[in-house]
Amino acid sequence: MSTRAQQLLDWYDRERRDLPWRMAPGKKADPYKVWMSEIMLQQTTVATVKSYYRDFLQKWPTVQDLAGADLDEVLHAWQGLGYYARARNLHKCASVVTREYNGRFPEEEKRLLELPGIGPYTAAAIASIAFGAKATPVDGNVERVVSRLFQVEEKMPKAKKQLAELASTLTPEKRAGDFAQAMMDLGATVCSPKKAACGICPWMEGCEARLKAEPTDYPKKEAKKPKPTRKAYVFWLTRKDGAVLLRRRPEKGLLGGMMEIPSSEWSEADITKQEALRHSPASALLKELEGGVRHTFTHFHLELTVLSGRVNGNPPVNGVWVLPEDLKDHALPTLMKKVSKHALTTG
DNA sequence: AATTCGTGGGA
DNA sequence: TTCCCAAGAAT
C-alpha cells in the first residue's frame, strides 16, 4: 500500500467519527443501511440526516419492508429533507432490489449504477463501504481534498473528470471503503471549504496547494449565476368545519408528489391579485394576509402572498380537505409548512 | 452539457 | 441580510 494511503488510514483509525450508519471497525456492513445513508447524504449534511436515518430504519428495518410501503408514506417520512426525487427513487429502488435481486443489493459497482437514485458516487460508495470492492466514490469532499493535494487549476465543474481520475489513483486495494470514508472525513473536518487545518493534516507534507498556494482557494470555481425571484398568490381556502384545501403536486418536477397549498403559477413576472384570483380552486371572498412567505430554492427565490377565505358549502375541488390539526398526517414540504403556519397565525 | 432538483446552518 | 454549500442524480 502506498505511504499516502497508509497515512490517511492511520489517521482514520485514530480520528474516525462515530456515525449512526458507520459500523464498528472490522465489522461487516449492512448494504441496506449503507445505501439508505448514502441516499440521504446526497447534498445533505450529516447533522440533518441523523434523525431521518434513525426514523427510516425503525420504520422499515429491511429493504423488503420499504418496498412494501406506500410511496406517500415514504414521502411523508422524507418531508423536510428536500430533493424529493430521492424519496421517490428510494422507494423505486427498494422495489427493484426486492423483486429482481431477491432483497439483496448487487455487489458490482456497474450493476448498482443501474438502480434508481444511484449515480457514480453512490455506486462507488456502496461497492467499497458495503462490499469492500476497490471503488472510489467522489463527492464534494474528495474533489476539494484532491484539488488541493494536486493543486488543480482547472475550474469546477470542468475539473470533475480530472479530479475523479486523480482520486482513483489514491485508492488502495485493501480497505477501500475505509479509505473513502477517511477522505470524506478529512474534507469535512480538516480540509474544509473555508478553512484548512493544514497543521493537523495527515497529508500536509505532499500537499501542493499548501506548499505553493492558498489551500482555501481550491477547488477553483466559475462565478455563480444570480437567483431570480418568482412570485405567486397562494389560496388558503377553509370550509365551514375549518378544514383547509390541499392538493397533490405532479409526480415529476419541483416538490414532486408532495402536498401543497394551491397557488397561482410561480412566475418572475408581476401578477395582479385579480389575475391570480382566476386560478383559485374554488370561489370565496379572499382577504390578503399581512406579511408573506419567503423561501429560497436551489435556483430561485420565491415570494408568496397568502389569500385567505371561506368557501360556501362543500364545493367540488381537485384536492383534499384537511383539518389544521391533521396537517401533520400529510407530506408537506417545508415551504408549505411555512405557508400553513403563516396562515394559521396571521389569518 | 447545462439545468433542475430543498433545506438549514454557519460565516 | 445575504451568500455559501452539504457523502449528487436525472434529464
Coordinates of N, CA and C (backbone and C1' of nucleotides) in Angstrom, one line a residue, chain A residues 43 84 225 254-255 295-296 298 334, chain B residues 2-8 10-11:
Chain A
Q43 N -26.0 15.6 -1.0 CA -26.2 17.1 -0.9 C -26.8 17.5 0.4
Y84 N -36.9 15.7 -3.2 CA -37.9 14.6 -3.1 C -37.8 13.5 -4.1
K225 N -24.4 32.1 -11.1 CA -25.4 33.0 -11.7 C -26.3 33.5 -10.6
L254 N -40.4 19.9 -9.4 CA -40.2 20.5 -8.1 C -41.2 20.0 -7.1
L255 N -40.7 19.5 -5.9 CA -41.6 19.0 -4.8 C -42.6 18.0 -5.3
H295 N -39.2 32.0 0.6 CA -38.5 30.7 0.6 C -37.5 30.7 -0.5
T296 N -36.3 30.1 -0.3 CA -35.3 30.0 -1.3 C -35.0 28.6 -1.7
T298 N -32.9 26.0 -4.6 CA -31.6 25.9 -5.1 C -31.3 27.0 -6.2
T334 N -41.2 21.8 3.4 CA -41.0 22.9 4.3 C -41.7 24.2 3.9
Chain B
dA2 P -21.5 23.0 -20.4 O5' -23.0 23.6 -19.9 C5' -23.9 23.9 -20.9 C4' -25.3 24.0 -20.3 C3' -25.4 24.8 -19.0 O3' -26.6 25.5 -19.1 C1' -26.1 22.6 -18.6
dT3 P -27.0 26.6 -18.0 O5' -28.4 26.1 -17.5 C5' -28.6 24.7 -17.4 C4' -30.0 24.3 -17.3 C3' -30.7 25.0 -16.1 O3' -32.1 25.0 -16.3 C1' -30.3 22.7 -15.7
dT4 P -33.0 25.6 -15.2 O5' -33.5 24.4 -14.3 C5' -34.2 23.3 -15.0 C4' -34.4 22.2 -14.1 C3' -35.0 22.6 -12.7 O3' -36.1 21.6 -12.4 C1' -33.1 21.2 -12.4
dC5 P -37.2 22.0 -11.4 O5' -36.5 21.9 -10.0 C5' -37.0 21.1 -9.0 C4' -36.1 20.0 -8.6 C3' -35.9 19.9 -7.1 O3' -36.9 19.1 -6.6 C1' -33.9 19.4 -8.4
dG6 P -37.2 19.5 -5.1 O5' -36.1 20.5 -4.6 C5' -36.5 21.5 -3.7 C4' -36.5 21.0 -2.3 C3' -36.9 22.1 -1.2 O3' -37.5 21.4 -0.2 C1' -34.6 21.5 -0.9
dT7 P -38.2 22.3 1.0 O5' -37.1 22.5 2.0 C5' -36.5 21.3 2.6 C4' -35.3 21.7 3.4 C3' -35.4 23.0 4.3 O3' -35.5 22.5 5.6 C1' -33.3 22.8 3.2
dG8 P -35.8 23.6 6.8 O5' -34.4 23.7 7.4 C5' -33.6 22.5 7.7 C4' -32.2 22.9 8.1 C3' -32.2 24.0 9.1 O3' -31.2 23.7 10.1 C1' -30.9 24.6 7.3
dG10 P -25.0 26.2 13.2 O5' -23.7 26.9 12.5 C5' -22.9 26.1 11.6 C4' -22.1 27.1 10.7 C3' -21.6 28.3 11.5 O3' -20.2 28.5 11.0 C1' -22.9 29.0 9.6
dA11 P -19.3 29.5 11.9 O5' -18.9 30.5 10.8 C5' -18.3 30.1 9.5 C4' -18.3 31.2 8.5 C3' -17.7 32.5 9.1 O3' -16.9 33.2 8.1 C1' -19.9 32.9 8.3

